[in-house]
Amino acid sequence: MITDKDSVYITKDQGVSFELLTTPLPPNKLNLPWLAFHPEKPATILFTGSTECPGCHTEVHISHDDGQTWSLVKSWAQSCQFRGPKLDIYCIAYKHTSGTSQDKRAGKSTDDN
């Protein structure tokens, strides 16, 4: 379960118990996916949060240990997913990161971006 703060509740036993994890930022409010899970490594998670809106932009972080620690993958991303035969991370991200903020575009990029 995702909260509107910088935390997520997870369960590893189908809802019998829940654990509170701290995320690097609150979840994004740009209508973009919040979480992506690695299909072969369940402890590896991508989290898409955002800086404070208005004037916000996304930051995608990765955890390899069920959300205990996080590292920045990409700022100003529209989407990051595990893709390809090696399950690398692929992101759709803004080329230009100054000027119009992501929230004014509902998280979507422009043609020249």
Coordinates of C-alpha atoms in Angstrom, one line a residue:
M1 CA 0.0 0.0 0.0
I2 CA 1.3 3.4 -0.9
T3 CA 0.8 6.4 1.3
D4 CA 0.8 10.0 0.4
K5 CA 4.0 10.4 2.5
D6 CA 7.4 9.0 2.0
S7 CA 6.5 5.4 3.0
V8 CA 5.0 2.2 1.6
Y9 CA 3.5 -0.8 3.4
I10 CA 4.5 -4.1 2.0
T11 CA 3.5 -7.7 2.8
K12 CA 5.5 -10.8 2.1
D13 CA 2.9 -13.2 3.5
Q14 CA -0.3 -12.3 1.5
G15 CA -1.6 -9.8 4.0
V16 CA -1.0 -11.6 7.3
S17 CA 1.4 -8.9 8.4
F18 CA 2.7 -5.6 6.9
E19 CA 6.0 -3.8 7.1
L20 CA 6.5 0.0 6.8
L21 CA 9.3 1.0 4.4
T22 CA 10.6 4.5 3.9
T23 CA 10.8 5.7 0.3
P24 CA 13.2 8.5 -0.9
L25 CA 10.3 10.8 -1.7
P26 CA 6.5 10.8 -1.6
P27 CA 4.8 9.0 -4.6
N28 CA 4.5 11.2 -7.7
K29 CA 1.2 13.0 -8.2
L30 CA 1.6 13.1 -12.0
N31 CA -0.5 10.0 -12.7
L32 CA 2.6 7.9 -13.5
P33 CA 3.3 4.4 -12.3
W34 CA 4.7 4.3 -8.7
L35 CA 6.3 0.9 -8.6
A36 CA 7.8 -1.6 -10.9
F37 CA 9.1 -5.0 -9.8
H38 CA 11.9 -7.0 -11.3
P39 CA 10.3 -10.2 -12.7
E40 CA 13.1 -12.5 -11.6
K41 CA 14.4 -10.7 -8.5
P42 CA 11.5 -9.8 -6.2
A43 CA 13.7 -7.8 -3.9
T44 CA 14.5 -5.4 -6.7
I45 CA 12.0 -2.5 -7.0
L46 CA 11.8 0.8 -9.0
F47 CA 10.0 3.6 -7.2
T48 CA 8.8 6.8 -9.0
G49 CA 8.4 9.7 -6.6
S50 CA 8.4 13.4 -7.1
T51 CA 9.6 16.6 -5.7
E52 CA 7.0 18.9 -4.2
C53 CA 4.3 20.2 -6.5
P54 CA 3.6 22.7 -8.1
G55 CA 6.8 22.9 -10.0
C56 CA 7.7 19.2 -9.4
H57 CA 9.6 16.6 -11.4
T58 CA 9.9 12.8 -10.9
E59 CA 12.8 10.9 -9.5
V60 CA 13.1 7.2 -10.0
H61 CA 15.0 5.2 -7.4
I62 CA 15.9 1.5 -7.3
S63 CA 16.2 -0.8 -4.3
H64 CA 17.9 -4.2 -4.5
D65 CA 17.0 -5.1 -0.9
D66 CA 13.2 -4.9 -0.5
G67 CA 13.3 -1.1 -0.1
Q68 CA 15.8 -1.0 2.8
T69 CA 18.2 1.2 0.7
W70 CA 17.5 3.3 -2.4
S71 CA 19.7 4.7 -5.2
L72 CA 18.7 7.4 -7.8
V73 CA 18.2 6.0 -11.3
K74 CA 16.8 9.0 -13.3
S75 CA 15.3 12.4 -12.7
W76 CA 12.6 13.8 -14.9
A77 CA 11.5 10.4 -16.1
Q78 CA 8.0 9.6 -17.5
S79 CA 8.5 5.9 -17.0
C80 CA 11.2 3.4 -16.1
Q81 CA 10.8 -0.4 -16.5
F82 CA 12.8 -3.6 -16.5
R83 CA 13.1 -4.6 -20.2
G84 CA 15.1 -6.7 -22.6
P85 CA 16.8 -10.1 -22.4
K86 CA 19.0 -8.9 -19.5
L87 CA 16.2 -7.0 -17.8
D88 CA 18.0 -3.8 -17.9
I89 CA 16.3 -0.6 -16.9
Y90 CA 14.8 1.5 -19.7
C91 CA 13.4 5.0 -19.1
I92 CA 11.4 7.4 -21.0
A93 CA 12.8 10.7 -19.8
Y94 CA 12.8 14.4 -20.5
K95 CA 15.7 15.7 -22.7
H96 CA 15.2 19.3 -21.4
T97 CA 15.0 19.5 -17.6
S98 CA 14.6 23.2 -17.1
G99 CA 11.7 25.5 -17.8
T100 CA 8.3 23.9 -17.7
S101 CA 7.9 21.5 -14.8
Q102 CA 6.5 18.0 -15.2
D103 CA 3.3 18.8 -13.3
K104 CA 2.2 21.4 -15.8
R105 CA 2.3 18.7 -18.5
A106 CA 0.7 16.0 -16.3
G107 CA 4.0 14.1 -16.3
K108 CA 4.1 13.8 -20.1
S109 CA 6.8 15.1 -22.4
T110 CA 6.6 17.3 -25.4
D111 CA 7.5 16.5 -29.0
D112 CA 10.9 18.2 -28.7
N113 CA 11.7 16.4 -25.5

